[in-house]
mmCIF file of N, CA and C in Angstrom:
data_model
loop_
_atom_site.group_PDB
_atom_site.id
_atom_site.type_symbol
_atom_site.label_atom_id
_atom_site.label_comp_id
_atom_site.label_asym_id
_atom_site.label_seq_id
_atom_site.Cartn_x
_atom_site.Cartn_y
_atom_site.Cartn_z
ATOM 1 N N UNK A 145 36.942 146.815 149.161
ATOM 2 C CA UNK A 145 37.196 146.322 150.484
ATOM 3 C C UNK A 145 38.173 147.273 151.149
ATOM 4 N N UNK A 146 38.109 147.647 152.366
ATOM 5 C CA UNK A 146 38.719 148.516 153.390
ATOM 6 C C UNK A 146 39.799 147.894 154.067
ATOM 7 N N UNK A 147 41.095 148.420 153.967
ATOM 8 C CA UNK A 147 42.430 147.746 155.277
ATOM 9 C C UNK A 147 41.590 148.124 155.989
ATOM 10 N N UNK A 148 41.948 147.448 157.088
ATOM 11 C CA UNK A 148 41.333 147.876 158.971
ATOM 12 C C UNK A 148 42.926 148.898 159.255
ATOM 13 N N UNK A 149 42.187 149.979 159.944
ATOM 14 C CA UNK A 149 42.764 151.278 160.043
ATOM 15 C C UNK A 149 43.593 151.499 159.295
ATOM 16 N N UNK A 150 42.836 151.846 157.235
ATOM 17 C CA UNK A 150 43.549 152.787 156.814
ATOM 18 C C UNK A 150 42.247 153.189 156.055
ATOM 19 N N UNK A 151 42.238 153.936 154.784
ATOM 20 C CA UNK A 151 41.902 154.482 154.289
ATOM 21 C C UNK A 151 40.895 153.637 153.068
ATOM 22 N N UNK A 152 39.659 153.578 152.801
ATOM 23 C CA UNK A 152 39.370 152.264 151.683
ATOM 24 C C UNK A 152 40.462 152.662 150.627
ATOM 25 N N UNK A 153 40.678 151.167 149.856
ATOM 26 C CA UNK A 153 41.290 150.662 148.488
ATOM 27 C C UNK A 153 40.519 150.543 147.685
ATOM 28 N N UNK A 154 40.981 151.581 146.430
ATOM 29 C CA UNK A 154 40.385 151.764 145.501
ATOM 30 C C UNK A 154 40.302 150.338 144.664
ATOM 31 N N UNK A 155 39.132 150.237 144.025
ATOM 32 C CA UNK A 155 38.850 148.744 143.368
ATOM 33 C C UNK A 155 40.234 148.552 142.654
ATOM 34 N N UNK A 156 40.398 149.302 141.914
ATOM 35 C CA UNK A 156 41.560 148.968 140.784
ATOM 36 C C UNK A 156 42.708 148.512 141.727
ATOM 37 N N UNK A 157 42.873 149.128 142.284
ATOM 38 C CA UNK A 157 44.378 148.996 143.077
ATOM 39 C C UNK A 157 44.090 147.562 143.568
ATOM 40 N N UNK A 158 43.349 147.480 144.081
ATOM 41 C CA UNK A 158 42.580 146.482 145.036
ATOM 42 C C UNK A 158 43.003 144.927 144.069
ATOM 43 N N UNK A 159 42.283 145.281 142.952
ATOM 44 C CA UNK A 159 42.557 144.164 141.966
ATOM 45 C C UNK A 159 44.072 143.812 141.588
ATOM 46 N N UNK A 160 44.673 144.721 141.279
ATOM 47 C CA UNK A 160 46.288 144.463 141.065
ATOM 48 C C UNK A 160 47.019 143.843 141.963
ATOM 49 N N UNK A 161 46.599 144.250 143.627
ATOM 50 C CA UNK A 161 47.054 143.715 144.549
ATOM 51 C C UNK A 161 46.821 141.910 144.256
ATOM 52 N N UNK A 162 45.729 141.789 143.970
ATOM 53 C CA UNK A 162 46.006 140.475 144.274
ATOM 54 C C UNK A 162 46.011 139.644 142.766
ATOM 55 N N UNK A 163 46.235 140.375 141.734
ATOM 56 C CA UNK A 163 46.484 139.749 140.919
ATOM 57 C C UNK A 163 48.362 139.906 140.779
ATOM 58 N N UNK A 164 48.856 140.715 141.445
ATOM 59 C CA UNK A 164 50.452 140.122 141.686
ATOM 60 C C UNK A 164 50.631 139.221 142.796
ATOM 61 N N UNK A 165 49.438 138.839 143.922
ATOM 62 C CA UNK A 165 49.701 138.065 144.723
ATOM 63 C C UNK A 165 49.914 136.292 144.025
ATOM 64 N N UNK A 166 48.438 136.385 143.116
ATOM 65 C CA UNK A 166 48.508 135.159 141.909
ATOM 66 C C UNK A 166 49.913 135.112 141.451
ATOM 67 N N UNK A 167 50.210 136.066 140.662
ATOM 68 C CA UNK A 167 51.365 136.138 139.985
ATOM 69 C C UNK A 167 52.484 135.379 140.643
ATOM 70 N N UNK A 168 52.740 136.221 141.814
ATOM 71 C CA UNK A 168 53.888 135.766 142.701
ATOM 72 C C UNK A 168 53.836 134.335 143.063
ATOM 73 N N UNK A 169 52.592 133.620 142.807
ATOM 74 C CA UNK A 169 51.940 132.238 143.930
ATOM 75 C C UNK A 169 52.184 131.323 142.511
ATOM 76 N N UNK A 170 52.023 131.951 141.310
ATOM 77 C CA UNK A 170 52.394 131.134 140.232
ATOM 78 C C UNK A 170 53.923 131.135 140.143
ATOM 79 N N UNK A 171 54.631 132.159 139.784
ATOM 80 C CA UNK A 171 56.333 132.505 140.382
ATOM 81 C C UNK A 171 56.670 130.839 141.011
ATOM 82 N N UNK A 172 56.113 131.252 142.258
ATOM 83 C CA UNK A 172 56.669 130.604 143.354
ATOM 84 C C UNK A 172 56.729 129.232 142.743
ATOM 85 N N UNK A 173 54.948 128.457 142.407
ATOM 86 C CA UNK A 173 55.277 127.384 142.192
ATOM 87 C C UNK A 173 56.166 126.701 140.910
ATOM 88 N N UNK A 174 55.877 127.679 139.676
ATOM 89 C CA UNK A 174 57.163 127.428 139.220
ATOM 90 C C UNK A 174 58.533 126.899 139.439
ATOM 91 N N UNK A 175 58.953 127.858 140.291
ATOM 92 C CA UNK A 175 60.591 127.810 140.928
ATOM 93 C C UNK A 175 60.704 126.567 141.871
ATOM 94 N N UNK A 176 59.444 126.185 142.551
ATOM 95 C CA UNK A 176 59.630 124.590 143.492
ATOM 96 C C UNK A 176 59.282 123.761 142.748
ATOM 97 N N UNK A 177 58.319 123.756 141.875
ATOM 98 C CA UNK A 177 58.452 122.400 140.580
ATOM 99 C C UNK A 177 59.971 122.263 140.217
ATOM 100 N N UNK A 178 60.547 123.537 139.796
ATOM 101 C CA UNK A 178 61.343 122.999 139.076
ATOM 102 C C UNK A 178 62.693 122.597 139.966
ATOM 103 N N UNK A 179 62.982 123.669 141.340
ATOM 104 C CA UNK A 179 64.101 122.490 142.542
ATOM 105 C C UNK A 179 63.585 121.476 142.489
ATOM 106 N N UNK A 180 62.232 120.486 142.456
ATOM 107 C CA UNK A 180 62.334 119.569 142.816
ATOM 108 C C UNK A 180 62.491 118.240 141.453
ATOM 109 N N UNK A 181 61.975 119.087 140.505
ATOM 110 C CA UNK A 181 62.686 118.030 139.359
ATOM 111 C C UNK A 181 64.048 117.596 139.250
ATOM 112 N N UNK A 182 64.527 119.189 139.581
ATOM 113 C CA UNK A 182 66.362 118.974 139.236
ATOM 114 C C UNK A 182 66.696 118.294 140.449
ATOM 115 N N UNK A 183 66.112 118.261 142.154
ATOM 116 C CA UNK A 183 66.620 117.135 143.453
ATOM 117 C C UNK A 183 66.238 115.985 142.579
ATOM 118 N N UNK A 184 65.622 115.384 142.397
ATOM 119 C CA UNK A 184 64.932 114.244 141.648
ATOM 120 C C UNK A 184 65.681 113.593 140.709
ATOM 121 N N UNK A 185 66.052 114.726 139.457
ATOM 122 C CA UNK A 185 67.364 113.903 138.239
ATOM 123 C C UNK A 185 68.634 113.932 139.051
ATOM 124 N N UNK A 186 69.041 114.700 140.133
ATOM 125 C CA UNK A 186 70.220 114.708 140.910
ATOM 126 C C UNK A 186 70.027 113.216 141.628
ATOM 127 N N UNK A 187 69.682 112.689 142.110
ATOM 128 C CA UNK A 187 69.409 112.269 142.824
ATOM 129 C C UNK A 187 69.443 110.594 142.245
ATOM 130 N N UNK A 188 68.666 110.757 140.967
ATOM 131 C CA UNK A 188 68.449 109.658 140.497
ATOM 132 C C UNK A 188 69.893 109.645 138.970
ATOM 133 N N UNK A 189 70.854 109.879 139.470
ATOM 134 C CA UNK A 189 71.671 109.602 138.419
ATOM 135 C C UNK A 189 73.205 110.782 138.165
ATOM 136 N N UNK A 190 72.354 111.959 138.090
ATOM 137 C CA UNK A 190 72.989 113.278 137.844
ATOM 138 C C UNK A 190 73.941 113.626 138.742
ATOM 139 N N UNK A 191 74.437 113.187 139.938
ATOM 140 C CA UNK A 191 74.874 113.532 140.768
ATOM 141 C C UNK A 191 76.556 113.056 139.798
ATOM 142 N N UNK A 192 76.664 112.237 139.532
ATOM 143 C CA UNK A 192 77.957 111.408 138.593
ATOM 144 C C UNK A 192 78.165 112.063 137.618
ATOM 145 N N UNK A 193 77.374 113.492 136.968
ATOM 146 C CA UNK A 193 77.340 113.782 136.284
ATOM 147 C C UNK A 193 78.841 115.353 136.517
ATOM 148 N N UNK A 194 79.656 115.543 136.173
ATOM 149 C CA UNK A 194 80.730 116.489 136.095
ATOM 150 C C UNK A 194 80.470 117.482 135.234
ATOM 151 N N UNK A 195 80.250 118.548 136.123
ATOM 152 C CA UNK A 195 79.910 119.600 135.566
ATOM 153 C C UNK A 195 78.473 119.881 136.279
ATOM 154 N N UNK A 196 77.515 119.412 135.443
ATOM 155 C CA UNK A 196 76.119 119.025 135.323
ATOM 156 C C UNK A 196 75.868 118.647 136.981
ATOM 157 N N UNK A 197 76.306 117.599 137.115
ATOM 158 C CA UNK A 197 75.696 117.296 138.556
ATOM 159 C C UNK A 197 75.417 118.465 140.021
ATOM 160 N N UNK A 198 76.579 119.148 139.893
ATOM 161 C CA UNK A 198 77.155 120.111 140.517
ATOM 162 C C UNK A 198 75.937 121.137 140.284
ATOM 163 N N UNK A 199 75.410 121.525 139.442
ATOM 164 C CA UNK A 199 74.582 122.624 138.414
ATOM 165 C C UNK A 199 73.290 122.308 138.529
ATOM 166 N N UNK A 200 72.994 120.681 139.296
ATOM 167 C CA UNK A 200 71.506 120.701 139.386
ATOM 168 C C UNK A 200 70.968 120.513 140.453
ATOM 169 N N UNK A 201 72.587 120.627 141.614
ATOM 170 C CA UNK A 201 71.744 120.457 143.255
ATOM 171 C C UNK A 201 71.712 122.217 143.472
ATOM 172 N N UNK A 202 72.701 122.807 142.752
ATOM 173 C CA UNK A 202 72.635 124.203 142.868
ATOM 174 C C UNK A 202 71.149 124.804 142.570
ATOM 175 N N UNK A 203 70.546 123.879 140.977
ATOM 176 C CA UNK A 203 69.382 124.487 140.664
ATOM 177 C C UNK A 203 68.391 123.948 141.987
ATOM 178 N N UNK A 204 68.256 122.666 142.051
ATOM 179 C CA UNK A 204 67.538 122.459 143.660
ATOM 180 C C UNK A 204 67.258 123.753 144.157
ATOM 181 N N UNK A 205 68.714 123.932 145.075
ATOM 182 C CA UNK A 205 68.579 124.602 146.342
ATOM 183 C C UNK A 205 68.330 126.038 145.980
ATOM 184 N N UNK A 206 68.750 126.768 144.730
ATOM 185 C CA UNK A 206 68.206 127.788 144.067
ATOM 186 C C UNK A 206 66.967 128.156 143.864
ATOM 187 N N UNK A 207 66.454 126.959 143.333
ATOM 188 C CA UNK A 207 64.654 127.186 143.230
ATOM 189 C C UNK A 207 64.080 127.944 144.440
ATOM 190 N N UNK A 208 64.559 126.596 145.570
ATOM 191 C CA UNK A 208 63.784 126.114 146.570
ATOM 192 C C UNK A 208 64.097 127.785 147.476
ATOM 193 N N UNK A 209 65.196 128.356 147.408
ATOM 194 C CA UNK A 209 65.452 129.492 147.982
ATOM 195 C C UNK A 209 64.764 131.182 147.177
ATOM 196 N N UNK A 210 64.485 130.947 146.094
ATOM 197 C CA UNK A 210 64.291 131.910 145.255
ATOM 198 C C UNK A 210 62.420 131.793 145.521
ATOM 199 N N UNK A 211 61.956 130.087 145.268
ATOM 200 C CA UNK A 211 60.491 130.173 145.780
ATOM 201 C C UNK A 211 60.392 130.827 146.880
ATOM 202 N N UNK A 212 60.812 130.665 148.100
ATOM 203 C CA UNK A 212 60.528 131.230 149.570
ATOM 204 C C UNK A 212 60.522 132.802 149.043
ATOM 205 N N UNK A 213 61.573 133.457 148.811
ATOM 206 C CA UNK A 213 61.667 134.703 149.046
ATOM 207 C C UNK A 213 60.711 135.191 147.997
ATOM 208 N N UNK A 214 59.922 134.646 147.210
ATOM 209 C CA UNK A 214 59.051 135.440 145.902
ATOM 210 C C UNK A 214 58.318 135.650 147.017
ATOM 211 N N UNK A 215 57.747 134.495 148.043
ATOM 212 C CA UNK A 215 56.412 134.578 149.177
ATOM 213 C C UNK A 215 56.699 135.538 150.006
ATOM 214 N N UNK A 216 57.653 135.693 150.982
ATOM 215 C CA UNK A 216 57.562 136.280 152.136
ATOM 216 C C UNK A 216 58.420 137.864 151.753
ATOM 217 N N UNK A 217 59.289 137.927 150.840
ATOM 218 C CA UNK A 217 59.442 139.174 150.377
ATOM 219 C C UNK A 217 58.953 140.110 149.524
ATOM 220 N N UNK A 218 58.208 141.039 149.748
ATOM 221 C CA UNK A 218 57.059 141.745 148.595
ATOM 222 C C UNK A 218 57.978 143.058 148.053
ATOM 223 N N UNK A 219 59.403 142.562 147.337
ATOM 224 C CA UNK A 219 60.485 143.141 146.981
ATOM 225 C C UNK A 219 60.356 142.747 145.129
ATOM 226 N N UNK A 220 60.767 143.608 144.313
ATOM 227 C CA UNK A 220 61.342 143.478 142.773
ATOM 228 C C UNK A 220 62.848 142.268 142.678
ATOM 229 N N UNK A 221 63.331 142.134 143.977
ATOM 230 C CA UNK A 221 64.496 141.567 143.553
ATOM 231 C C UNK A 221 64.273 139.997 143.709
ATOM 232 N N UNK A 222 63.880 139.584 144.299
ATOM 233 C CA UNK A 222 63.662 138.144 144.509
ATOM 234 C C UNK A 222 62.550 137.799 142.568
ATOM 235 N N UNK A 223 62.270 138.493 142.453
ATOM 236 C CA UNK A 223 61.234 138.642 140.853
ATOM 237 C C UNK A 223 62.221 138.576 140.075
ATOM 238 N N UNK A 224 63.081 139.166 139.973
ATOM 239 C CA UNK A 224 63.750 139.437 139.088
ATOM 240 C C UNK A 224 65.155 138.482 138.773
ATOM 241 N N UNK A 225 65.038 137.333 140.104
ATOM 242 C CA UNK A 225 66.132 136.313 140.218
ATOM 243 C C UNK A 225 65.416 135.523 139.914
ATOM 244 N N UNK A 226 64.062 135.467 139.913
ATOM 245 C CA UNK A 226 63.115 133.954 139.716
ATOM 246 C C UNK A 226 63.208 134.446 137.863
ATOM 247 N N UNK A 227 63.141 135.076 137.545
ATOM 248 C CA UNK A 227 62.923 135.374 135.651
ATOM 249 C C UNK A 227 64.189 134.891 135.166
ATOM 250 N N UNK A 228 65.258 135.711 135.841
ATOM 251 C CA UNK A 228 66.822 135.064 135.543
ATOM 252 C C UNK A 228 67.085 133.721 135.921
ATOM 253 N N UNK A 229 66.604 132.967 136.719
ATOM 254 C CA UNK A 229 66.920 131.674 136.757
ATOM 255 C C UNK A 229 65.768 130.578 135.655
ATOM 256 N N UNK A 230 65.176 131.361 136.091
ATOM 257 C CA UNK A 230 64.063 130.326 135.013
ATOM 258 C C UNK A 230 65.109 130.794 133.353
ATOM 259 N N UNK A 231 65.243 131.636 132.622
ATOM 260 C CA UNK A 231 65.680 132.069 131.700
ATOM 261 C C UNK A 231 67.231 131.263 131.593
ATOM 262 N N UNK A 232 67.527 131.227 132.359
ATOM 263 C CA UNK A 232 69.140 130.251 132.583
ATOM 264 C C UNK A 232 68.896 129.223 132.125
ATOM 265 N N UNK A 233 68.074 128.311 133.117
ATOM 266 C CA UNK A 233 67.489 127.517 133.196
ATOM 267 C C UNK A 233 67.177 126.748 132.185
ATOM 268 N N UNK A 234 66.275 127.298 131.407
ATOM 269 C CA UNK A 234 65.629 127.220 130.185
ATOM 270 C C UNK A 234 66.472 127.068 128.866
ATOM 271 N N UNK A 235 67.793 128.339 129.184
ATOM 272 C CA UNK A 235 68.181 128.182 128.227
ATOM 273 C C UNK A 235 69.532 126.880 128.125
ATOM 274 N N UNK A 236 70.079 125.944 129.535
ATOM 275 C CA UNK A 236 70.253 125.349 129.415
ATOM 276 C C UNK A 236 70.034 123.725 128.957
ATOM 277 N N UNK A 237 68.493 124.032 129.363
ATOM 278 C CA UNK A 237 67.916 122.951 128.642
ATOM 279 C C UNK A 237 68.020 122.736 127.674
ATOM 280 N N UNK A 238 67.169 123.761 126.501
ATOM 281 C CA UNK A 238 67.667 123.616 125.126
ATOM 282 C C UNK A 238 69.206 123.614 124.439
ATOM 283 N N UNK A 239 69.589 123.750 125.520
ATOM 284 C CA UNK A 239 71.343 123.589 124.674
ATOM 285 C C UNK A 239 71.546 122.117 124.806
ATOM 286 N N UNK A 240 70.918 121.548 126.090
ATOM 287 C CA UNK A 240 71.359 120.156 126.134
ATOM 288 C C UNK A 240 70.786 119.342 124.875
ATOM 289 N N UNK A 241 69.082 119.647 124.606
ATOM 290 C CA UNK A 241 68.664 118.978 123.923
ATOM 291 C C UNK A 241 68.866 118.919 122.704
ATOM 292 N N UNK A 242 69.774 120.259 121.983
ATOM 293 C CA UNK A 242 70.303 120.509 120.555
ATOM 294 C C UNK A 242 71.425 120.001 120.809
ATOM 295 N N UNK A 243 72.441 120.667 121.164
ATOM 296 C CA UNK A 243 73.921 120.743 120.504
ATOM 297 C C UNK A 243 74.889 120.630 121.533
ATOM 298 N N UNK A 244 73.945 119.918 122.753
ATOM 299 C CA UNK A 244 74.881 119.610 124.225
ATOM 300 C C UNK A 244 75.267 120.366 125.190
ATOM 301 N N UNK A 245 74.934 119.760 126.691
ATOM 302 C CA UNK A 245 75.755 121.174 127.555
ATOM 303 C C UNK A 245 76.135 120.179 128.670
ATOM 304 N N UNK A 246 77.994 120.499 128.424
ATOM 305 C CA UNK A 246 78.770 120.092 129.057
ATOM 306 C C UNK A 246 78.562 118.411 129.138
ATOM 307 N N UNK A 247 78.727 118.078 127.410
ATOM 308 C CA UNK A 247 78.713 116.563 127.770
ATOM 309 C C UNK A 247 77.259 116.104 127.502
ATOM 310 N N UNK A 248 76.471 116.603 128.061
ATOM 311 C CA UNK A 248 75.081 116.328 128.292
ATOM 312 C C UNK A 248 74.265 116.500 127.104
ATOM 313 N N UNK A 249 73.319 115.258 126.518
ATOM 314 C CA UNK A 249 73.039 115.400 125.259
ATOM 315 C C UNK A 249 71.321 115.116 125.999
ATOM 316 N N UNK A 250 70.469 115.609 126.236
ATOM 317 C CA UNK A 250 68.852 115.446 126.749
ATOM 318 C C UNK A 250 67.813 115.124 125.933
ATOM 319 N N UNK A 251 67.210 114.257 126.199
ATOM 320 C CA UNK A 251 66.247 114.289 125.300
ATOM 321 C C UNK A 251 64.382 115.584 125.716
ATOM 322 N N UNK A 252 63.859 115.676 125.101
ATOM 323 C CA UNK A 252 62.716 116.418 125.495
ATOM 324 C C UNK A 252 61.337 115.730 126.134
ATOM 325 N N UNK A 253 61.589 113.866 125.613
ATOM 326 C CA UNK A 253 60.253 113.611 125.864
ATOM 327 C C UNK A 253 59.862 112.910 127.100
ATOM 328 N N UNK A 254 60.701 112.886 128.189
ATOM 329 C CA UNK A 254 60.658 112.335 129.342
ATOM 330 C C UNK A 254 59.766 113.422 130.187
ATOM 331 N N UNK A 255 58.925 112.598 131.540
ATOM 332 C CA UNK A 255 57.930 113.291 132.361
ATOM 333 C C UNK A 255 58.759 114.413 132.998
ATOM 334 N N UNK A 256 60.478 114.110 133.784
ATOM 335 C CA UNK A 256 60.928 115.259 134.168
ATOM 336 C C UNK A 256 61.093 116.427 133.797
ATOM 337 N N UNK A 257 61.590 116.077 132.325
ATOM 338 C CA UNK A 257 62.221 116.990 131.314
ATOM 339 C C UNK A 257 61.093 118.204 131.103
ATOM 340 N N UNK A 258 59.787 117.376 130.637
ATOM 341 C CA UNK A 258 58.522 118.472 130.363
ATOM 342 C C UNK A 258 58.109 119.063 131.742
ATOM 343 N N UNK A 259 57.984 118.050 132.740
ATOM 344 C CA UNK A 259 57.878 119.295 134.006
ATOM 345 C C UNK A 259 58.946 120.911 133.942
ATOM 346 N N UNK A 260 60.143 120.178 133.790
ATOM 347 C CA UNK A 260 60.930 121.602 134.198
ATOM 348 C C UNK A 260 60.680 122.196 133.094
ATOM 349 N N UNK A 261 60.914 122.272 131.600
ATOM 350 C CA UNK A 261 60.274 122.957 130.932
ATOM 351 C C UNK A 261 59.288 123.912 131.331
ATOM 352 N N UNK A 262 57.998 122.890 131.634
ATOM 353 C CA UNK A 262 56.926 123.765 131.837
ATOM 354 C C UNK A 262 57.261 124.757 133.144
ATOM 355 N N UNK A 263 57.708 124.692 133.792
ATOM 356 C CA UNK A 263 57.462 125.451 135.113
ATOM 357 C C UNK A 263 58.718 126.353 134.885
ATOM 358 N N UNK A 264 59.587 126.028 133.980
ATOM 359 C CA UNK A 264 60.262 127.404 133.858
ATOM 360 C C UNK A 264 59.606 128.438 132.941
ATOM 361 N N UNK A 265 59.226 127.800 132.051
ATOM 362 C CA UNK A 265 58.138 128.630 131.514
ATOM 363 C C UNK A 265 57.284 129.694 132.150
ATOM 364 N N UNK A 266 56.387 128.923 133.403
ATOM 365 C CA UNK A 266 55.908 129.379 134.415
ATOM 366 C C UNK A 266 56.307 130.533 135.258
ATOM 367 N N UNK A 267 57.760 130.305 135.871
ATOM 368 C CA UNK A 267 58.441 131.001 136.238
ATOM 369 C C UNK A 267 58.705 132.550 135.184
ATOM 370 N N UNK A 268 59.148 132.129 134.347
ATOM 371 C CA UNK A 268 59.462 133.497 133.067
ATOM 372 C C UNK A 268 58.430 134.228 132.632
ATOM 373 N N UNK A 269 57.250 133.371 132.650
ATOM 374 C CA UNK A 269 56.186 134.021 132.225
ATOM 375 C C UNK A 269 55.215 134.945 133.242
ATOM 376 N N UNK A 270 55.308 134.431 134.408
ATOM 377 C CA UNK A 270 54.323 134.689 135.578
ATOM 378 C C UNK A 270 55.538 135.633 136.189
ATOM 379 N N UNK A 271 56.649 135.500 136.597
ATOM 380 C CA UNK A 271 57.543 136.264 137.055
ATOM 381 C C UNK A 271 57.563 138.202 136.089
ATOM 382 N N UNK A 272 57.619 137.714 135.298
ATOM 383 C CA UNK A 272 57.831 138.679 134.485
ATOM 384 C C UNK A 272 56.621 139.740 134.541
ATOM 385 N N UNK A 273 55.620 139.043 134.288
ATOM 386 C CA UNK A 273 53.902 139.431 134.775
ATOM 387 C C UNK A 273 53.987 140.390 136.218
ATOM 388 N N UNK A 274 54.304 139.928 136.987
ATOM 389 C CA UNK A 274 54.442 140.338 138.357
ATOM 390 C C UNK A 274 55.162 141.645 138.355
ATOM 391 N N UNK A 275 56.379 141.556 137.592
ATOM 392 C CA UNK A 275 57.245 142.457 137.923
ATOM 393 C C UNK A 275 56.444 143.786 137.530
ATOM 394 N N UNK A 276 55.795 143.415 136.462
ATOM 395 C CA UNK A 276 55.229 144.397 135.247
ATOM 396 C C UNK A 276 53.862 145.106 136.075
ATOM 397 N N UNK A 277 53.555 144.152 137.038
ATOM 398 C CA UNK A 277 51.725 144.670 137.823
ATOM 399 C C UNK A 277 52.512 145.228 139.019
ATOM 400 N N UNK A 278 53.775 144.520 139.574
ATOM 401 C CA UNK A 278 53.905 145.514 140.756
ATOM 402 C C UNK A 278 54.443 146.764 140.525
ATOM 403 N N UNK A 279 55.300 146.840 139.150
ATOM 404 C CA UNK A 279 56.069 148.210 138.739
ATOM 405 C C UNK A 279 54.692 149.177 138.615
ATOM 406 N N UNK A 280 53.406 149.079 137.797
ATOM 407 C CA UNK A 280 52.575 149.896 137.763
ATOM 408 C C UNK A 280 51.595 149.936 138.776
ATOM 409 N N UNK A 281 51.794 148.953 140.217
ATOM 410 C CA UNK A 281 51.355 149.384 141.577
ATOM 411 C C UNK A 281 52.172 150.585 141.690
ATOM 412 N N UNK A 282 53.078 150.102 142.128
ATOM 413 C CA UNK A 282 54.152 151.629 142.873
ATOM 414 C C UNK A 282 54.308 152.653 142.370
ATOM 415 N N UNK A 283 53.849 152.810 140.506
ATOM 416 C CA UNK A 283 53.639 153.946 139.949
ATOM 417 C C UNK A 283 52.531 154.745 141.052
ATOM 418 N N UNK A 284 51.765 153.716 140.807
ATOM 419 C CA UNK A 284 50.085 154.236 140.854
ATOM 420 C C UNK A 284 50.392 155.128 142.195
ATOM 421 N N UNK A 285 50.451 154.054 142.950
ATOM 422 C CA UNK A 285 50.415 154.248 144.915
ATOM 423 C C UNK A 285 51.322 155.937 145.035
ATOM 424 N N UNK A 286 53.096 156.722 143.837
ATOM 425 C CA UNK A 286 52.914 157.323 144.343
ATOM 426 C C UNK A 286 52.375 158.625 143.760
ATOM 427 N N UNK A 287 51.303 158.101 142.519
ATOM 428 C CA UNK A 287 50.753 159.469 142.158
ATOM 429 C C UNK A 287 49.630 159.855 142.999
#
């Protein structure tokens, strides 16, 4: 398929393009599943929570800011804050659910709990993906 006034796109390229667009669209929803789990346990309890409470309107509004910019910025850095937060993220979870974080002892088998799980997952996994298809776009594009 041809940009309108440029030059045709080579298939390959062509394909990468929009398999980091996926990427990024998986990213994204990742990072708003998971603001909206953590508005949700904030909301419904967590807010009383010291320390913790504080840490999950941040994750909210973090997501919810880190989703936007994966979309409308076609930048490495907004990628590379969605991997680091999911990876935070993640790894606060499992501290809660072993050996506690900040007080906070979690269990794993609740519907919230496995959402954010999963979608940080999502996030780390698909983020990371992205970074990896757009780094060998921009190779490509400037040989």
């Amino acid at each position: 398929m041809a940009v309108t006034g440029g030059p045709p796109v080579p298939p390959a390229r062509e394909g990468r393009a929009l398999g980091a667009w996926v990427l990024r669209g998986l990213t994204a929803a990742g990072l708003l599943l998971s603001a909206d789990v953590h508005l949700v346990l904030f909301v419904e309890g967590y807010q009383d929570i010291e320390v913790v409470g504080p840490l999950f309107a941040l994750n909210a509004v973090a997501g919810l800011v880190l989703g936007l910019l994966v979309l409308v910025w076609r930048h490495w850095l907004p990628l590379l804050g969605a991997v680091g937060f999911g990876a935070l993220t993640l790894a606060a979870f499992y501290l809660s659910t072993t050996v506690g974080f900040f007080g906070v002892h979690e269990s794993v088998g609740g519907t919230q709990q496995v959402l954010a799980a999963a979608s940080e997952w999502v996030v780390v996994v698909a983020g990371t993906l992205a970074l990896v298809v757009e780094g060998r776009r921009s190779r490509a594009a400037r040989t």
